[in-house]
XYZ file of C-alpha atoms in Angstrom:
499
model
C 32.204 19.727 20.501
C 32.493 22.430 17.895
C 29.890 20.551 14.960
C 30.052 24.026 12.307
C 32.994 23.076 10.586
C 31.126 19.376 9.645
C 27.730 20.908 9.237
C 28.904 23.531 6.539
C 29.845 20.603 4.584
C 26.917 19.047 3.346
C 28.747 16.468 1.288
C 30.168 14.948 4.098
C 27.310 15.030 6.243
C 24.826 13.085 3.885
C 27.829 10.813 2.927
C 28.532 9.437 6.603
C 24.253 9.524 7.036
C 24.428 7.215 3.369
C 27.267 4.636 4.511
C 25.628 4.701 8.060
C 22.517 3.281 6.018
C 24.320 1.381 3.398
C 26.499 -0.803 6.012
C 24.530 -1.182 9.208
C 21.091 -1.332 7.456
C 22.506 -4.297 4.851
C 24.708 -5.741 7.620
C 22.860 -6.221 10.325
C 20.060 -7.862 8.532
C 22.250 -10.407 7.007
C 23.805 -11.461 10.490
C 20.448 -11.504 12.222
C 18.087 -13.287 9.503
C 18.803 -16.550 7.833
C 15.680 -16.128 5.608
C 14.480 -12.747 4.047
C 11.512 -11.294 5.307
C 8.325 -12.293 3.358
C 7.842 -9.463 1.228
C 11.297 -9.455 0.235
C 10.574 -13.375 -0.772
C 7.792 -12.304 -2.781
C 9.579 -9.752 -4.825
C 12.265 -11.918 -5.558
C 9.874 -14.817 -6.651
C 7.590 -12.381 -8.867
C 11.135 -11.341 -10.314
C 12.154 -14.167 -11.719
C 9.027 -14.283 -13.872
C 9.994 -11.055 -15.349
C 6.621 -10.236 -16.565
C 5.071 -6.896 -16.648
C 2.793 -7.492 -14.065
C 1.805 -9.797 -10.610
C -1.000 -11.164 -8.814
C -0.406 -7.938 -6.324
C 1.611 -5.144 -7.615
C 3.073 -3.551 -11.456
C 6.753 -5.000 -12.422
C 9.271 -2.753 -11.200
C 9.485 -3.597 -7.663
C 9.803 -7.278 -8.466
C 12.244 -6.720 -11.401
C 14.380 -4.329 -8.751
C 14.315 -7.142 -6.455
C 15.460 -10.120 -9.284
C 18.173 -7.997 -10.065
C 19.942 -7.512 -6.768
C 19.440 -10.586 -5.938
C 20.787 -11.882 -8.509
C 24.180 -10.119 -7.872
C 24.377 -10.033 -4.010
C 22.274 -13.144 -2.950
C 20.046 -11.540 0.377
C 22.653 -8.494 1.007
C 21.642 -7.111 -2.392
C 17.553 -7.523 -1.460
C 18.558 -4.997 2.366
C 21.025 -2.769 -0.027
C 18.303 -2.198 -2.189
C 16.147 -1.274 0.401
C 18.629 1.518 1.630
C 20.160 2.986 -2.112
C 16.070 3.630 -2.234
C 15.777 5.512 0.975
C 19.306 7.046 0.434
C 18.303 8.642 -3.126
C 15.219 9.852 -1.552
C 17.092 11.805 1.159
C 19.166 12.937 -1.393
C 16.247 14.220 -3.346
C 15.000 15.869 -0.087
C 17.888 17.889 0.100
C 17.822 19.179 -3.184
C 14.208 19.890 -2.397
C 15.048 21.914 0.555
C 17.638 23.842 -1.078
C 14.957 25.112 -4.005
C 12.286 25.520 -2.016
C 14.902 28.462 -0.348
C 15.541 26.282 3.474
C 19.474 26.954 4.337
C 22.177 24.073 3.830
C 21.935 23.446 7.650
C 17.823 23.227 7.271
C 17.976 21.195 4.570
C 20.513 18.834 6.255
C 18.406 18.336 9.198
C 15.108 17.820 7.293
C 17.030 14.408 5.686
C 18.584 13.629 9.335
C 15.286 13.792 10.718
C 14.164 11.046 8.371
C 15.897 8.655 11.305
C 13.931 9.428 13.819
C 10.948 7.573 11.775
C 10.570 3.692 12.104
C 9.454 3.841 8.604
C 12.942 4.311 7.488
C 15.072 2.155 9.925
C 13.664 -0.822 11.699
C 11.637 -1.872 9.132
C 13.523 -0.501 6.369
C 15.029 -4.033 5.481
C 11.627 -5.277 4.723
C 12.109 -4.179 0.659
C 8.880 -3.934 -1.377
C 6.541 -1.924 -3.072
C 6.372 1.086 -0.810
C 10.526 1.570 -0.687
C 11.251 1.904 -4.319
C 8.579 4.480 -4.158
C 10.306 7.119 -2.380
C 12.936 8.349 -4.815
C 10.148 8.999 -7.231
C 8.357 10.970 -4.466
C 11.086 13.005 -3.355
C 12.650 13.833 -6.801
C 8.960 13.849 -8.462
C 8.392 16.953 -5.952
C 11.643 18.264 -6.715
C 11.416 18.003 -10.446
C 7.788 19.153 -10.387
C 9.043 22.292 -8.622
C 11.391 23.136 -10.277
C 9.693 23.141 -13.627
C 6.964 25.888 -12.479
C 9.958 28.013 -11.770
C 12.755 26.996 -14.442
C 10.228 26.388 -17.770
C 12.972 23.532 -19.093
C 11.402 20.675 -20.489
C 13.714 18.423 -18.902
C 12.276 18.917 -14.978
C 8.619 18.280 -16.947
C 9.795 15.029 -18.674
C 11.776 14.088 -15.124
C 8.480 14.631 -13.497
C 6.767 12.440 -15.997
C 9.404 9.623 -15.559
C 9.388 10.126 -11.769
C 5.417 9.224 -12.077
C 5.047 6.900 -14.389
C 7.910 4.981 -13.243
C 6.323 5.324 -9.643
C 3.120 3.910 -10.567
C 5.091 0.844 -12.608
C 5.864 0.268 -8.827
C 2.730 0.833 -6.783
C -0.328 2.373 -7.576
C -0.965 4.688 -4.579
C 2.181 6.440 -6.124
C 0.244 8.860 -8.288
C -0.781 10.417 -4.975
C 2.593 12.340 -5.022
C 0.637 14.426 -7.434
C -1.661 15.172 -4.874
C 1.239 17.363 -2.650
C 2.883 18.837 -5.873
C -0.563 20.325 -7.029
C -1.453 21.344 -3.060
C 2.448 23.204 -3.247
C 2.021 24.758 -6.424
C -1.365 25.915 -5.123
C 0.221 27.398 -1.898
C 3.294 29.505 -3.512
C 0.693 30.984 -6.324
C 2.100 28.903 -9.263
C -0.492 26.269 -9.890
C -2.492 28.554 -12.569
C 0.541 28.973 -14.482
C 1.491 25.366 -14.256
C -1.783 24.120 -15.556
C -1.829 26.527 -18.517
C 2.057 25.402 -19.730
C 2.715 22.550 -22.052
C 5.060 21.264 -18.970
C 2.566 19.210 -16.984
C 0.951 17.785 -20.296
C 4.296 16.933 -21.217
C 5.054 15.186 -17.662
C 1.522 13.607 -18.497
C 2.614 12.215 -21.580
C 6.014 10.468 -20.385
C 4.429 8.993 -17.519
C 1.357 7.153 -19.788
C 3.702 5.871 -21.881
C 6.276 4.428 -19.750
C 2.643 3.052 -18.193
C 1.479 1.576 -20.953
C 3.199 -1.587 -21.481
C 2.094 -2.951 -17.635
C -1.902 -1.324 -18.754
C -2.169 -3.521 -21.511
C -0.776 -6.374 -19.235
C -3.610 -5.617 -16.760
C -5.931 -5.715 -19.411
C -5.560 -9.156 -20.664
C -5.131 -10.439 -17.513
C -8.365 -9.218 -16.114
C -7.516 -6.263 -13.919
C -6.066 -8.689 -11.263
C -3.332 -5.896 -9.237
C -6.616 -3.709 -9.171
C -8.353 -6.700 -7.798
C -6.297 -6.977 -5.476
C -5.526 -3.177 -4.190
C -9.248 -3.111 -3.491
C -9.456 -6.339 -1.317
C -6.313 -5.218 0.473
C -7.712 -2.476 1.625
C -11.693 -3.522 1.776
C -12.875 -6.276 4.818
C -15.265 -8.939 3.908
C -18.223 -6.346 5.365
C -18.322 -2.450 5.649
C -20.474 -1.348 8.396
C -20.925 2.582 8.582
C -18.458 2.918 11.684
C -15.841 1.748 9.207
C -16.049 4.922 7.183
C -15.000 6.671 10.706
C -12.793 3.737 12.581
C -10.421 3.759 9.459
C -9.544 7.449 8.933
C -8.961 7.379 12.629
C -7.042 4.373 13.137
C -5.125 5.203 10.475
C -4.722 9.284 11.597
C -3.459 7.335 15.289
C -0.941 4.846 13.727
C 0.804 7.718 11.662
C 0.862 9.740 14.501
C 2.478 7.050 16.623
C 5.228 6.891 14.077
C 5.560 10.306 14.167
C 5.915 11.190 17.492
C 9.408 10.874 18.467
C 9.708 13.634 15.985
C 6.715 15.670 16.664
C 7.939 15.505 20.325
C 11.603 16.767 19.473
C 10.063 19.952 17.356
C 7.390 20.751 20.608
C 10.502 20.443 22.982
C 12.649 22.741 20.611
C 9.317 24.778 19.713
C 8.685 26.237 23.274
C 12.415 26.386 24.266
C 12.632 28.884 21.134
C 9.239 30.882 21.267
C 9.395 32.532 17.892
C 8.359 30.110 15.394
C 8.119 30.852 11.049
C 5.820 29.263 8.474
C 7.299 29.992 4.986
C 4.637 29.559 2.372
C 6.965 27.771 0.249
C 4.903 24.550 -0.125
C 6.469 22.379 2.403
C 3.655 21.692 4.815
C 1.370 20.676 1.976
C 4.134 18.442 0.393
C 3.990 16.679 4.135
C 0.003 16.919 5.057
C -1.739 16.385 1.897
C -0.858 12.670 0.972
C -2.051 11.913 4.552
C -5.181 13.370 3.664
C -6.047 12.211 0.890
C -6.013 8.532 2.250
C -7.731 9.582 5.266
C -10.186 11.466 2.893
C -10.326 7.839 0.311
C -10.856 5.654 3.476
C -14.259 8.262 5.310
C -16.022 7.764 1.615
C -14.975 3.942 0.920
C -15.107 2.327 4.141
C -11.303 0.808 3.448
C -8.911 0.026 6.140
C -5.517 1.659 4.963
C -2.682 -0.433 5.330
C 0.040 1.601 7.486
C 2.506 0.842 5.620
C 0.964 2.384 2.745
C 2.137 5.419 4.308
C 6.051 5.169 3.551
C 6.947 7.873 1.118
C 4.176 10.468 2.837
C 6.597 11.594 6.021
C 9.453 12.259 3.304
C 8.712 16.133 3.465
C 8.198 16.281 6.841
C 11.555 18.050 7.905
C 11.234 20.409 5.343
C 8.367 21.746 7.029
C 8.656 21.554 10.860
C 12.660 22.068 10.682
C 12.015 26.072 9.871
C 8.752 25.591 11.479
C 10.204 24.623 14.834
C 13.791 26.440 14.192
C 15.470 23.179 14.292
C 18.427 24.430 13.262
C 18.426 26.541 16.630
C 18.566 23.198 18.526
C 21.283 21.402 16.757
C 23.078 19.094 19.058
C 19.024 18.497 20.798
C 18.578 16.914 17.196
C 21.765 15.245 16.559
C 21.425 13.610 19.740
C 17.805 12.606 19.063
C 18.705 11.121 15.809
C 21.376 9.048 17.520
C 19.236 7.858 20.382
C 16.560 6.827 18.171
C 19.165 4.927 15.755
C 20.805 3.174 18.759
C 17.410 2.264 20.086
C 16.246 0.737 16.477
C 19.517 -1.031 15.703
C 19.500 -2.815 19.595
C 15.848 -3.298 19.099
C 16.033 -5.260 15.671
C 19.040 -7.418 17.073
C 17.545 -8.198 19.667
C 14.001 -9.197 18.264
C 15.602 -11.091 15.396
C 18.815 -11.939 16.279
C 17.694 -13.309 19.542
C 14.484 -14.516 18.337
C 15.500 -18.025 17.883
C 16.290 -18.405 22.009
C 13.723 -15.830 22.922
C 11.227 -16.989 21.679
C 8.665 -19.695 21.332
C 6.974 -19.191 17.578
C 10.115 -18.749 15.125
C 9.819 -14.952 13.050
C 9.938 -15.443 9.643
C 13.067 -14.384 9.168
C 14.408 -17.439 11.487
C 13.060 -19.928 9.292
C 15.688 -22.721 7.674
C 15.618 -21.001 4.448
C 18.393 -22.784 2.736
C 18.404 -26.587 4.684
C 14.554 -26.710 3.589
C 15.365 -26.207 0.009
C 18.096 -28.579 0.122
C 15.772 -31.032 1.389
C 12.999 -29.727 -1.078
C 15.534 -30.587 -4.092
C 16.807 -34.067 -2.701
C 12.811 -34.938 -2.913
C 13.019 -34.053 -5.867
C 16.591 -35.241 -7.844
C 15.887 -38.990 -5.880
C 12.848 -38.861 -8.447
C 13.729 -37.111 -11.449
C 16.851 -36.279 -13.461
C 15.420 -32.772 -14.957
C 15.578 -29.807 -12.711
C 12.985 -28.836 -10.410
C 10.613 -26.487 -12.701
C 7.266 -25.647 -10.568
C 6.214 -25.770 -6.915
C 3.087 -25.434 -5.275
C 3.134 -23.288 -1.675
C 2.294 -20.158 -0.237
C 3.833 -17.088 -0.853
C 6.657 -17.521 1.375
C 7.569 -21.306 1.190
C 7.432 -21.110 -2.492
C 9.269 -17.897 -2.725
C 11.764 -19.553 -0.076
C 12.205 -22.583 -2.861
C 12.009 -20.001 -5.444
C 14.902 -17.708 -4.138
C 17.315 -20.593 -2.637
C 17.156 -23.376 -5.159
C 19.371 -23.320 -8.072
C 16.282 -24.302 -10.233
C 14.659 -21.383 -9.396
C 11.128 -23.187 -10.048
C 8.049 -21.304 -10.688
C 5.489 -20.887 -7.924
C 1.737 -21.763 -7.496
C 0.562 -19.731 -5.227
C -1.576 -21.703 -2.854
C -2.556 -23.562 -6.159
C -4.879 -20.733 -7.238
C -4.130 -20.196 -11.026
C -5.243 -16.889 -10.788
C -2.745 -15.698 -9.034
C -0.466 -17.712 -11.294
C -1.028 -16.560 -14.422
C 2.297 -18.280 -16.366
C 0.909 -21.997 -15.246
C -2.173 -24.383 -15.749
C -2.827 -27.837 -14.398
C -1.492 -29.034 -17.732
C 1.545 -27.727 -17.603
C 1.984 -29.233 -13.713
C 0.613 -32.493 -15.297
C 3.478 -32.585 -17.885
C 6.389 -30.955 -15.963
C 5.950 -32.522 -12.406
C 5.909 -30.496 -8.867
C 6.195 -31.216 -5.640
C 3.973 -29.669 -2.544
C 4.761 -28.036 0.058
C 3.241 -26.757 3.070
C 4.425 -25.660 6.901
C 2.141 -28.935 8.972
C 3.662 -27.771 12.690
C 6.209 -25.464 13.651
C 6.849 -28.139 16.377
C 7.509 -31.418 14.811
C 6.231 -33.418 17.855
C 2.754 -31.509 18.318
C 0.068 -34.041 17.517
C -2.257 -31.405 15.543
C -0.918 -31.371 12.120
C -1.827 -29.909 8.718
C -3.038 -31.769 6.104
C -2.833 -31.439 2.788
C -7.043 -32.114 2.313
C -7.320 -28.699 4.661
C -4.477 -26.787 3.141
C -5.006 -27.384 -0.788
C -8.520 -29.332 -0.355
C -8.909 -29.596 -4.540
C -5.231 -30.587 -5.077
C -6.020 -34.359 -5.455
C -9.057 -33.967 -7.161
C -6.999 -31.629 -9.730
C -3.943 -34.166 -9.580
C -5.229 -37.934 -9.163
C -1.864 -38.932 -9.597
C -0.565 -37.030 -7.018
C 1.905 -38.701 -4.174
C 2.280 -38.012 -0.331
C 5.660 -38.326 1.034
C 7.182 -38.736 4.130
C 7.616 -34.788 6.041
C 10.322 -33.171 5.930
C 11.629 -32.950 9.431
C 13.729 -29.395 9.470
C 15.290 -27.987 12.764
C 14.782 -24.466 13.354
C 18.140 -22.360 12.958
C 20.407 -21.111 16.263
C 17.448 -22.287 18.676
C 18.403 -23.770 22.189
C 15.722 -25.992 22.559
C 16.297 -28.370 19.633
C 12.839 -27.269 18.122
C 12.102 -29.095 15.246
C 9.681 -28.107 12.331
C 7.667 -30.166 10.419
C 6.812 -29.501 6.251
C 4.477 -31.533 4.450
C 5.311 -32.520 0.853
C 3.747 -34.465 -1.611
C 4.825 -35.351 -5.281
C 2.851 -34.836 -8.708
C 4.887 -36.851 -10.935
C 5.904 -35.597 -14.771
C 3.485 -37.481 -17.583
C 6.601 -38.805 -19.491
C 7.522 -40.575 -15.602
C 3.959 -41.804 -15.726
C 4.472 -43.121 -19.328
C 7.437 -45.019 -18.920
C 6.086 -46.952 -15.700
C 2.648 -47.950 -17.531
């Protein structure tokens, strides 16, 4: 099969690649899952707060989140997800295309993003790390093309690009990192440091900041907090500061390989090989590292999926490197290997899970008949909505996301991580518990509330156990049965009227 006449047309190439993502990456998601995956919950729970700043991360995740959900229910939470790896592939391609890589380069360097797990199997899983990657790719592409252009508009693109990156996730400034380590490499980075542009981009970016800074301040640094215990384990022993790097050099590498096998295949079976200086390879190597770099000095334990937006320039580099575009249908047929494999793989794990097997995924739980029960509890006891709960992240967020309420959440009771409630306001509003006691309903070891939430009565004297909640687990076989604990804190003005 003749492929020229589809490859000289970019358009249509990165349109079929964008509706490949947009349809099967949204739709096969909703028909496997009846519950979104826990990070997904927790965006859409921190959402509906819409404050300018969580217990974990900045806003804009969490906003993103609120917002598609609002309009799509779940399908909008997975076609978020893909419009953000979409744009960035989009952004990629531009990127190729200044950086002087040929249409057909450039097109494979954005294919090749499909050969990396990152950006398929567990692409549906939207949070923090996915809306980073358009400001990563078009942040390099902007940043670019200011040190050769001198328009004020690439500088204050760059500066929205970053600032609007770190109102997502922190670790975003590090796309700085591979701009300054390409400007370095093609000779520009003098130049660039001595213009107003990158002051300018510095300017944009702190003040489209500012609003979540003064958040953090007054609520005592907590996302910092948090970043650091994330990463840090209860004890750093001096092995840590070379275990980490490594494990975390290894687990990249893993999720590289498919690719790095493809360009040594392609590399040998072409012999002549080019390395333009054009920035490319230190767009792809330096984010890596700069965490492995962070993690020999701190002791940390990066998290791998901290690594999302860092592979984005990848193909930019080892598509010329390799001559890629020598070996054509070699990556074609890679890319639709590896998208076969990942589609089967995630139908099978999660749309067989339920008869497969034993301990239900997350994404199997009864999302929507436990927060029907959860509100019958509730509207048997009181006439005013449902207006706080007290859970985990993901049982809240589940009551959160499902219920037409749409109650606030206390995480785990701990007001810290809370920040919008107090025990007063539970006092005088009501809430009910809830916690997961035994995936199997009949196993004799439960949870209780004393070991789940041991100062919850202490907090809430008047607090009520109530009978479990007795929830069968969705499309199983085997008639498994879950079982939720639940208990009531009644609303003062209830407590009034029965004294």
């Amino acid at each position: 099969m003749n492929l020229q006449p589809y490859l000289s047309r970019p358009s249509i190439v990165l349109t079929i690649w964008s509706l490949y993502h947009l349809i099967v990456w949204t739709l096969l998601p909703l028909a496997c899952n009846t519950c979104l995956p826990l990070d997904c919950i927790e965006a859409v729970m921190w959402g509906s707060e819409w404050q300018w700043g969580y217990d974990k991360h900045p806003p804009l995740s969490a906003w993103a989140a609120q917002l598609f959900a609002m309009a799509l229910g779940d399908a909008g939470v997975y076609l978020l997800s893909q419009l953000c790896i979409i744009s960035a592939g989009l952004g990629i391609y531009a990127l190729g295309k200044l950086l002087k890589l040929s249409t057909l380069q450039s097109l494979l360097a954005v294919l090749l993003l499909d050969t990396i797990y990152f950006y398929q199997f567990i692409s549906v899983e939207f949070n923090v790390n996915y809306l980073q990657l358009p400001f990563w790719a078009w942040g390099w592409y902007f940043g670019i093309r200011g040190s050769l252009q001198k328009n004020p508009i690439n500088w204050i693109a760059l500066g929205v690009c970053v600032g609007l990156g770190a109102l997502t996730k922190y670790i975003a400034v590090l796309l700085l990192i591979p701009l300054f380590a390409a400007w370095y490499r093609r000779g520009e980075l003098k130049e660039t440091l001595t213009s107003y542009g990158i002051y300018l981009a510095g300017m944009v970016s702190i003040l489209l900041f500012l609003p979540h800074f003064l958040w953090m301040k007054s609520n005592d640094w907590m996302t910092l907090t948090y970043g650091i215990r994330r990463g840090a384990s209860d004890e750093t022993f001096f092995w840590h500061h070379l275990w980490h790097p490594v494990e975390f050099i290894l687990s990249q590498f893993g999720i590289l390989l498919p690719l790095l096998l493809l360009c040594f295949l392609c590399r040998r079976k072409n012999r002549e090989t080019t390395s333009p200086r054009n920035g490319a390879k230190e767009l792809c190597l330096t984010a890596y590292a700069s965490i492995v770099i962070i993690s020999a000095l701190t002791g940390i334990s990066p998290v791998t999926m901290w690594a999302v937006p860092m592979p984005l320039a990848i193909g930019l580099w080892l598509v010329p490197a390799s001559q890629l575009e020598r070996s054509v249908k070699k990556c074609l047929w890679t890319v639709a290997a590896l998208s076969f494999v990942f589609t089967t793989a995630y139908a099978v794990t999660f749309g067989a899970g339920p008869v497969i097997r034993e301990r239900p995924h997350r994404v199997n739980y009864p999302g929507v008949a436990l927060v029907q029960a959860v509100e019958q509890t509730w509207n048997e006891r009181n006439e005013s909505p449902l207006f706080i709960v007290i859970a985990d992240e993901f049982l809240g967020g589940i009551v959160n996301h499902y219920s037409p309420d749409q109650p606030q959440v206390m995480i785990r009771a701990n007001l810290q991580r809370s920040r919008t409630l107090s025990d007063e306001l539970v006092s005088q509003q009501g809430a009910l518990v809830l916690w997961l006691k035994s995936r199997k309903a009949s196993d004799p070891h439960h949870a209780p509330l004393s070991r789940v939430y041991p100062d919850l009565e202490s907090r809430f004297p008047q607090l009520v156990s109530l009978p479990d909640l007795l929830i069968p687990w969705p499309r199983r076989t085997d008639q498994k049965i879950g079982r939720y604990g639940i208990a009531y804190i009644p609303p003062k003005k209830l407590e009034s009227a029965h004294d």
